[in-house]
Tab-separated table of C-alpha atoms and ligand atoms in Angstrom:
chain	number	residue	atom	x	y	z
X	1	MET	CA	61.439	105.492	187.286
X	2	ILE	CA	63.822	102.924	185.886
X	3	LYS	CA	63.333	102.352	182.179
X	4	ASN	CA	63.789	98.730	181.195
X	5	TYR	CA	65.947	97.449	178.353
X	6	LEU	CA	65.581	93.782	177.504
X	7	LEU	CA	68.991	92.814	176.109
X	8	ALA	CA	69.013	89.086	176.886
X	9	PRO	CA	69.107	86.395	174.176
X	10	GLY	CA	65.440	85.568	174.509
X	11	PRO	CA	62.825	86.537	175.134
X	12	THR	CA	63.719	89.577	173.035
X	13	PRO	CA	61.858	92.906	172.746
X	14	VAL	CA	58.586	92.953	170.801
X	15	PRO	CA	58.271	95.848	168.308
X	16	PRO	CA	55.205	98.083	168.790
X	17	ARG	CA	53.910	97.063	165.333
X	18	VAL	CA	53.922	93.429	166.369
X	19	ALA	CA	52.395	94.153	169.767
X	20	LEU	CA	49.568	96.061	168.069
X	21	ALA	CA	48.916	93.213	165.640
X	22	MET	CA	48.588	90.860	168.602
X	23	ALA	CA	46.162	93.229	170.339
X	24	GLN	CA	43.491	92.569	167.670
X	25	PRO	CA	40.299	90.907	168.885
X	26	ILE	CA	40.525	87.132	168.767
X	27	ILE	CA	39.085	85.579	165.640
X	28	HIS	CA	38.022	81.965	165.358
X	29	HIS	CA	40.686	79.670	163.951
X	30	ARG	CA	38.405	77.468	161.845
X	31	THR	CA	37.477	80.318	159.515
X	32	PRO	CA	38.594	81.528	156.082
X	33	GLN	CA	39.801	84.743	157.770
X	34	PHE	CA	42.250	82.896	159.988
X	35	SER	CA	43.267	80.488	157.221
X	36	ARG	CA	44.355	83.450	155.101
X	37	ILE	CA	46.561	84.771	157.900
X	38	PHE	CA	47.928	81.288	158.570
X	39	ALA	CA	48.779	80.834	154.884
X	40	GLU	CA	50.544	84.213	154.730
X	41	ALA	CA	52.583	83.329	157.815
X	42	GLN	CA	53.445	79.968	156.228
X	43	HIS	CA	54.679	81.676	153.098
X	44	GLY	CA	56.936	83.947	155.176
X	45	LEU	CA	58.244	81.089	157.290
X	46	LYS	CA	59.363	79.178	154.208
X	47	ARG	CA	61.304	82.234	153.044
X	48	LEU	CA	62.813	82.606	156.490
X	49	PHE	CA	63.844	78.938	156.666
X	50	GLN	CA	64.952	79.060	153.011
X	51	THR	CA	63.057	75.877	152.289
X	52	GLU	CA	60.418	74.495	149.948
X	53	GLN	CA	59.198	72.299	152.793
X	54	ASP	CA	56.308	73.108	155.109
X	55	VAL	CA	57.286	74.921	158.281
X	56	LEU	CA	55.053	73.602	161.059
X	57	MET	CA	53.919	75.842	163.892
X	58	LEU	CA	53.531	74.343	167.339
X	59	ALA	CA	52.006	76.050	170.360
X	60	ALA	CA	55.043	75.407	172.551
X	61	SER	CA	58.378	76.876	173.482
X	62	GLY	CA	61.386	75.839	171.407
X	63	THR	CA	62.009	72.741	173.487
X	64	GLY	CA	58.646	71.383	172.303
X	65	ALA	CA	59.922	71.396	168.729
X	66	MET	CA	63.171	69.729	169.853
X	67	GLU	CA	61.141	67.003	171.548
X	68	SER	CA	58.934	66.608	168.466
X	69	ALA	CA	62.029	66.056	166.310
X	70	ILE	CA	63.060	63.160	168.521
X	71	THR	CA	59.636	61.542	168.827
X	72	ASN	CA	58.785	61.845	165.135
X	73	LEU	CA	62.063	60.627	163.679
X	74	PHE	CA	63.304	57.805	165.871
X	75	SER	CA	62.359	54.428	167.273
X	76	PRO	CA	63.154	53.053	170.739
X	77	GLY	CA	66.856	52.257	171.105
X	78	ASP	CA	67.972	54.204	168.023
X	79	GLU	CA	71.507	55.567	168.205
X	80	VAL	CA	71.921	59.323	167.872
X	81	LEU	CA	74.975	61.520	168.060
X	82	VAL	CA	74.532	64.568	170.273
X	83	ILE	CA	76.906	67.485	170.028
X	84	ASN	CA	77.163	68.859	173.528
X	85	GLY	CA	78.925	72.199	173.704
X	86	GLY	CA	76.681	73.792	176.312
X	87	LYS	CA	73.320	73.698	178.067
X	88	PHE	CA	71.279	73.302	174.901
X	89	GLY	CA	73.456	70.572	173.434
X	90	GLU	CA	73.099	68.831	176.767
X	91	ARG	CA	69.328	69.168	176.378
X	92	TRP	CA	69.393	67.119	173.166
X	93	GLY	CA	70.982	64.319	175.165
X	94	LYS	CA	68.397	64.584	177.932
X	95	ILE	CA	65.465	64.432	175.511
X	96	ALA	CA	66.982	61.499	173.631
X	97	THR	CA	67.564	59.633	176.902
X	98	ALA	CA	64.041	60.408	178.162
X	99	TYR	CA	62.640	58.716	175.046
X	100	GLY	CA	64.815	55.625	175.309
X	101	LEU	CA	67.267	56.414	172.513
X	102	THR	CA	70.947	55.584	172.774
X	103	PRO	CA	72.832	58.873	172.564
X	104	THR	CA	76.555	59.141	171.969
X	105	GLU	CA	77.875	62.525	173.036
X	106	VAL	CA	80.619	64.491	171.376
X	107	ARG	CA	81.627	66.900	174.116
X	108	VAL	CA	82.873	70.256	172.983
X	109	PRO	CA	84.676	72.667	175.318
X	110	TRP	CA	82.324	75.499	176.199
X	111	GLY	CA	82.874	78.405	173.832
X	112	ALA	CA	84.192	76.238	170.979
X	113	GLY	CA	82.536	74.849	167.860
X	114	VAL	CA	82.511	71.113	167.238
X	115	ARG	CA	85.349	69.727	165.099
X	116	VAL	CA	83.905	68.163	161.979
X	117	ASP	CA	86.639	65.512	161.774
X	118	GLU	CA	85.659	64.368	165.260
X	119	VAL	CA	82.046	63.946	164.154
X	120	ARG	CA	83.165	62.128	161.024
X	121	ALA	CA	85.281	59.752	163.113
X	122	VAL	CA	82.317	58.885	165.376
X	123	LEU	CA	80.012	58.325	162.398
X	124	ASP	CA	82.630	56.059	160.792
X	125	ARG	CA	83.110	54.127	164.021
X	126	GLN	CA	79.385	53.785	164.772
X	127	PRO	CA	77.530	53.163	161.496
X	128	GLY	CA	74.327	52.521	163.481
X	129	ILE	CA	73.934	56.227	164.254
X	130	ARG	CA	70.742	57.499	162.667
X	131	GLY	CA	70.857	61.211	163.460
X	132	VAL	CA	73.091	64.064	164.587
X	133	CYS	CA	71.574	66.653	166.933
X	134	VAL	CA	73.273	70.012	167.192
X	135	GLN	CA	72.771	73.727	167.843
X	136	ALA	CA	73.535	76.243	165.088
X	137	SER	CA	74.104	78.798	167.839
X	138	GLU	CA	74.722	77.471	171.361
X	139	THR	CA	73.171	80.260	173.387
X	140	SER	CA	74.729	79.240	176.703
X	141	THR	CA	78.248	79.863	175.345
X	142	ALA	CA	77.553	82.320	172.494
X	143	ALA	CA	79.347	79.980	170.063
X	144	VAL	CA	78.319	78.606	166.676
X	145	HIS	CA	78.794	75.100	165.283
X	146	PRO	CA	79.769	74.522	161.610
X	147	ILE	CA	76.381	73.505	160.248
X	148	GLU	CA	77.247	73.647	156.546
X	149	ASP	CA	80.195	71.276	157.058
X	150	LEU	CA	78.152	68.938	159.251
X	151	ALA	CA	75.430	68.842	156.601
X	152	ALA	CA	78.030	67.878	153.984
X	153	LEU	CA	78.914	64.921	156.226
X	154	THR	CA	75.398	63.718	156.980
X	155	ARG	CA	74.031	64.250	153.466
X	156	GLU	CA	76.178	61.430	152.134
X	157	ARG	CA	74.980	58.911	154.754
X	158	ASP	CA	71.659	57.694	156.080
X	159	VAL	CA	72.037	60.097	159.006
X	160	LEU	CA	69.644	62.975	159.655
X	161	LEU	CA	71.061	66.359	160.641
X	162	ILE	CA	68.760	67.900	163.244
X	163	VAL	CA	69.554	71.535	163.877
X	164	ASP	CA	68.321	73.616	166.776
X	165	GLY	CA	68.341	77.026	165.137
X	166	ILE	CA	66.538	78.726	167.998
X	167	THR	CA	69.078	81.581	168.169
X	168	ALA	CA	70.159	81.194	164.543
X	169	VAL	CA	67.155	81.246	162.196
X	170	GLY	CA	66.634	84.883	161.191
X	171	VAL	CA	69.933	85.818	162.852
X	172	PHE	CA	72.407	84.578	160.247
X	173	ASP	CA	72.292	82.709	156.974
X	174	LEU	CA	71.183	79.109	157.455
X	175	PRO	CA	69.757	77.954	154.113
X	176	MET	CA	67.988	74.722	154.991
X	177	ASP	CA	67.497	73.257	151.513
X	178	ARG	CA	70.765	74.437	149.974
X	179	TRP	CA	72.889	73.008	152.751
X	180	GLY	CA	70.827	69.851	153.157
X	181	ILE	CA	69.719	70.345	156.756
X	182	ASP	CA	67.134	67.651	157.581
X	183	VAL	CA	65.377	69.319	160.489
X	184	LEU	CA	65.463	73.001	161.363
X	185	ILE	CA	63.875	74.442	164.477
X	186	THR	CA	63.297	77.870	165.909
X	187	GLY	CA	61.144	79.626	168.500
X	188	SER	CA	59.072	82.782	168.499
X	189	GLN	CA	60.868	84.711	171.250
X	190	LYS	CA	64.184	85.195	169.467
X	191	ALA	CA	64.854	86.685	166.018
X	192	LEU	CA	61.136	86.600	165.257
X	193	MET	CA	60.559	89.356	167.837
X	194	LEU	CA	57.462	87.726	169.338
X	195	PRO	CA	56.586	86.700	172.871
X	196	PRO	CA	57.389	83.077	173.787
X	197	GLY	CA	54.809	80.463	172.840
X	198	LEU	CA	55.372	79.343	169.256
X	199	ALA	CA	57.901	76.802	168.035
X	200	PHE	CA	58.643	76.109	164.383
X	201	ILE	CA	60.011	73.009	162.709
X	202	ALA	CA	60.664	72.009	159.112
X	203	LEU	CA	61.611	68.542	157.869
X	204	SER	CA	63.459	67.579	154.686
X	205	GLU	CA	62.001	64.998	152.312
X	206	ARG	CA	64.140	62.227	153.751
X	207	ALA	CA	63.206	63.261	157.291
X	208	TRP	CA	59.524	62.910	156.346
X	209	GLU	CA	60.283	59.461	154.942
X	210	ARG	CA	61.997	58.529	158.189
X	211	SER	CA	59.043	59.804	160.226
X	212	ALA	CA	56.725	57.391	158.453
X	213	THR	CA	58.588	54.409	159.972
X	214	ALA	CA	59.661	55.949	163.294
X	215	ARG	CA	58.000	54.164	166.201
X	216	LEU	CA	58.309	56.432	169.220
X	217	PRO	CA	54.886	57.431	170.582
X	218	ARG	CA	53.564	60.913	169.835
X	219	PHE	CA	50.249	62.667	169.994
X	220	TYR	CA	50.160	66.453	170.507
X	221	PHE	CA	53.434	66.799	168.616
X	222	ASP	CA	52.472	64.474	165.765
X	223	LEU	CA	54.117	66.296	162.879
X	224	ALA	CA	52.389	64.289	160.130
X	225	ARG	CA	49.024	65.282	161.594
X	226	GLU	CA	50.177	68.901	161.766
X	227	ARG	CA	51.331	68.747	158.155
X	228	ALA	CA	47.992	67.352	157.002
X	229	ALA	CA	46.203	70.202	158.795
X	230	LEU	CA	48.549	72.743	157.226
X	231	ALA	CA	47.548	71.489	153.782
X	232	GLN	CA	44.061	72.696	154.748
X	233	HIS	CA	45.498	76.061	155.927
X	234	THR	CA	44.835	75.245	159.522
X	235	SER	CA	46.511	73.615	162.506
X	236	ALA	CA	45.836	70.274	164.161
X	237	TRP	CA	44.961	71.881	167.511
X	238	THR	CA	43.812	75.326	168.576
X	239	PRO	CA	46.655	77.569	167.467
X	240	ALA	CA	48.110	80.458	169.493
X	241	ILE	CA	45.944	82.841	167.444
X	242	SER	CA	47.316	86.139	168.768
X	243	LEU	CA	50.890	84.990	168.283
X	244	VAL	CA	50.125	83.991	164.710
X	245	LEU	CA	48.757	87.499	164.072
X	246	GLY	CA	51.984	88.888	165.499
X	247	LEU	CA	54.042	86.446	163.446
X	248	ARG	CA	52.559	87.681	160.189
X	249	GLU	CA	53.603	91.206	161.193
X	250	SER	CA	57.090	90.302	162.387
X	251	LEU	CA	57.753	88.368	159.177
X	252	ALA	CA	56.605	91.411	157.201
X	253	MET	CA	59.116	93.532	159.143
X	254	LEU	CA	61.936	91.078	158.443
X	255	PHE	CA	61.225	91.015	154.709
X	256	GLU	CA	60.806	94.808	154.502
X	257	GLU	CA	64.326	95.106	155.895
X	258	GLY	CA	65.486	92.171	153.752
X	259	LEU	CA	67.112	89.066	155.186
X	260	PRO	CA	70.662	89.980	154.055
X	261	ARG	CA	70.354	93.307	155.880
X	262	VAL	CA	68.918	91.618	158.942
X	263	PHE	CA	71.911	89.250	158.989
X	264	ASP	CA	74.321	92.194	158.489
X	265	ARG	CA	72.736	94.112	161.338
X	266	HIS	CA	73.191	91.232	163.757
X	267	ALA	CA	76.785	90.715	162.590
X	268	ARG	CA	77.591	94.416	163.027
X	269	LEU	CA	76.122	94.663	166.522
X	270	ALA	CA	78.033	91.549	167.532
X	271	ALA	CA	81.300	92.855	166.053
X	272	ALA	CA	80.857	96.183	167.861
X	273	THR	CA	80.247	94.402	171.157
X	274	ARG	CA	83.370	92.294	170.665
X	275	ALA	CA	85.345	95.468	169.917
X	276	ALA	CA	84.011	96.972	173.152
X	277	GLY	CA	84.986	93.827	175.059
X	278	ARG	CA	88.542	94.050	173.705
X	279	ALA	CA	88.768	97.741	174.602
X	280	LEU	CA	87.643	96.863	178.129
X	281	GLY	CA	90.295	94.150	178.343
X	282	LEU	CA	87.709	91.373	178.736
X	283	GLN	CA	87.932	87.865	177.295
X	284	LEU	CA	85.333	86.506	174.909
X	285	VAL	CA	83.667	83.221	175.869
X	286	ALA	CA	83.738	82.082	172.221
X	287	PRO	CA	86.721	83.862	170.662
X	288	GLU	CA	87.092	81.531	167.661
X	289	VAL	CA	83.455	81.026	166.704
X	290	PRO	CA	81.404	83.889	168.162
X	291	SER	CA	77.669	83.831	167.452
X	292	PRO	CA	76.102	86.912	165.856
X	293	ALA	CA	73.069	86.301	168.093
X	294	LEU	CA	74.783	87.266	171.318
X	295	THR	CA	78.186	87.991	172.794
X	296	GLY	CA	79.528	86.279	175.885
X	297	LEU	CA	82.179	88.163	177.857
X	298	TYR	CA	84.028	87.001	180.959
X	299	THR	CA	83.685	89.472	183.787
X	300	PRO	CA	86.914	90.445	185.622
X	301	SER	CA	87.930	87.866	188.253
X	302	THR	CA	87.394	90.457	190.993
X	303	VAL	CA	83.738	90.935	190.009
X	304	ASP	CA	80.897	88.530	190.815
X	305	GLY	CA	79.188	88.270	187.418
X	306	GLY	CA	75.922	87.099	188.977
X	307	LYS	CA	75.713	90.136	191.232
X	308	LEU	CA	76.703	92.379	188.336
X	309	VAL	CA	73.887	91.022	186.145
X	310	ALA	CA	71.404	91.452	189.020
X	311	TYR	CA	72.602	95.017	189.637
X	312	LEU	CA	72.307	95.886	185.941
X	313	ARG	CA	68.772	94.504	185.898
X	314	ASP	CA	67.425	95.742	189.221
X	315	CYS	CA	69.231	99.068	189.646
X	316	MET	CA	69.844	100.108	186.037
X	317	GLY	CA	66.933	98.459	184.199
X	318	VAL	CA	69.249	96.639	181.790
X	319	THR	CA	68.642	92.911	181.449
X	320	PHE	CA	71.543	90.763	180.235
X	321	ALA	CA	71.839	87.033	180.734
X	322	GLY	CA	74.470	85.620	183.067
X	323	GLY	CA	76.331	82.348	182.870
X	324	GLN	CA	75.039	78.824	183.471
X	325	ASP	CA	76.660	75.842	185.190
X	326	HIS	CA	80.438	76.341	185.519
X	327	LEU	CA	80.131	79.776	183.882
X	328	LYS	CA	77.645	80.927	186.530
X	329	GLY	CA	78.832	84.202	188.038
X	330	LYS	CA	81.670	84.443	185.521
X	331	ILE	CA	80.206	85.842	182.315
X	332	VAL	CA	77.600	88.173	180.885
X	333	ARG	CA	75.702	87.431	177.702
X	334	ILE	CA	74.545	90.445	175.689
X	335	ALA	CA	71.990	89.873	172.933
X	336	HIS	CA	71.953	91.241	169.410
X	337	LEU	CA	69.123	89.207	167.912
X	338	GLY	CA	65.661	90.417	167.076
X	339	TYR	CA	64.406	93.977	167.461
X	340	MET	CA	67.842	95.420	168.197
X	341	GLY	CA	69.655	98.378	166.737
X	342	VAL	CA	72.832	100.369	167.169
X	343	PHE	CA	71.602	102.235	170.233
X	344	ASP	CA	70.525	99.100	172.045
X	345	THR	CA	74.093	97.883	171.741
X	346	LEU	CA	75.569	101.198	172.857
X	347	THR	CA	73.180	101.251	175.804
X	348	ALA	CA	74.280	97.737	176.712
X	349	ILE	CA	77.954	98.652	176.658
X	350	ALA	CA	77.519	101.974	178.473
X	351	ALA	CA	75.529	100.281	181.219
X	352	PHE	CA	78.055	97.436	181.422
X	353	GLU	CA	80.961	99.868	181.870
X	354	MET	CA	79.129	101.784	184.581
X	355	ALA	CA	78.195	98.601	186.415
X	356	LEU	CA	81.789	97.349	186.215
X	357	ARG	CA	82.941	100.628	187.777
X	358	ARG	CA	80.257	100.322	190.439
X	359	PHE	CA	81.694	96.891	191.278
X	360	GLY	CA	85.195	98.293	191.681
X	361	HIS	CA	86.671	97.434	188.303
X	362	ASN	CA	88.581	100.479	187.234
X	363	VAL	CA	87.720	100.891	183.539
X	364	PRO	CA	87.861	104.327	181.946
X	365	LEU	CA	84.220	105.138	181.250
X	366	GLY	CA	83.488	105.391	177.558
X	367	CYS	CA	86.340	103.257	176.265
X	368	GLY	CA	84.088	100.308	175.369
X	369	VAL	CA	81.398	102.621	174.042
X	370	GLY	CA	83.963	104.459	171.925
X	371	ALA	CA	85.285	101.254	170.416
X	372	ALA	CA	81.756	100.127	169.608
X	373	GLN	CA	80.898	103.517	168.107
X	374	GLU	CA	83.950	103.301	165.864
X	375	ALA	CA	82.894	99.857	164.735
X	376	LEU	CA	79.352	101.038	164.093
X	377	MET	CA	80.216	104.203	162.145
X	378	ALA	CA	80.327	102.222	158.903
X	379	ALA	CA	76.670	101.355	159.388
X	380	LEU	CA	75.536	104.988	159.321
X	381	PRO	CA	74.155	106.333	156.066
X	382	GLU	CA	76.257	108.927	154.181
K	401	PLP	C1	69.793	77.344	171.358
K	401	PLP	C2	68.579	77.141	172.199
K	401	PLP	N1	67.978	75.945	172.184
K	401	PLP	C3	66.888	75.697	172.920
K	401	PLP	C4	66.326	76.665	173.704
K	401	PLP	C5	65.132	76.341	174.506
K	401	PLP	O1	64.047	77.025	174.009
K	401	PLP	P1	62.755	77.271	174.912
K	401	PLP	O2	63.243	77.920	176.168
K	401	PLP	O3	61.961	78.179	174.019
K	401	PLP	O4	62.117	75.973	175.132
K	401	PLP	C6	66.918	77.931	173.763
K	401	PLP	C7	66.359	78.973	174.632
K	401	PLP	O5	66.996	79.935	174.974
K	401	PLP	C8	68.060	78.169	172.991
K	401	PLP	O6	68.657	79.384	172.991
């Protein structure tokens, strides 16, 4: 038997409590019973997003919510600024182009965060820009972008800040209302510890005002229609009922732990993994702005990272993510977000060391694990 450990940055493991909640018999969604559950989940989502606004639930993966942000907020030909520091930043550009917008890209070297002065310069040069699309955590490079500083820039102009928080919401502090984020998005299969299938999106007051005049076509992802349904404690279309049952449970788990502790846990696991990487003599993909959601490490030049990831998965039962595009075969990405604790991280590092040895890289076994254990000692109770 090979026991499996899902340590990739989404989908993430589902806690037994959440799995059991989702195993309940299906109830009908146009009933007071479901409306109660829906309302409870809504209450929790607002706390999670740190917003007074409605948080809409879509039966889609995260990309569905990204697409809905574009179609609900813009009109054909509108100029948007897309921050492209990896695969998901690139996706903003692709969606905008597919819908006939005029995107301007700020390209960021992979593994870096965008420079705010560069964004300011583009906004000054192109006053027609109506929105900035960015990732809070760019999962393909394990880097974060400076959302608070970007929000300070966009707040003072008629420019919406649209944040893909798919590996950020519930991972680290991202207070939507306090910072003035206009659109915040996440998906179920990340920090929310659910299977894929739900996407979440909240809009600021001024984003709702913009949506009223935006002219791109929309139907399934009509956010105003979804908001009107939510006011009746229901959804516009048949909701993913089982996932909503699981969501209520996963939100309860997050609030039992307390958001500050959840954020600390992610930060600690990430710091321990970085310490292990240093002890193993490996370079970080995002040394300046590492995401607490996941850690990207370059594999040694003598090791094919793609084969290493496949070996870890198929022969050791440990699933990491590899690299994409020009990082394909060159990095591993180890997740910390969601239902992850100290011993998931130690398992990840132990398996990584053993696989590196198996691929001929001569690391002393235990040196990464030891460094991570040292870093994690502080987290143990007295
Ligand atoms: C930052 C980020 N944005 C967007 C997506 C796309 O989400 P989905 O695959 O749920 O459509 C992902 C998925 O990993 C992601 O990490």
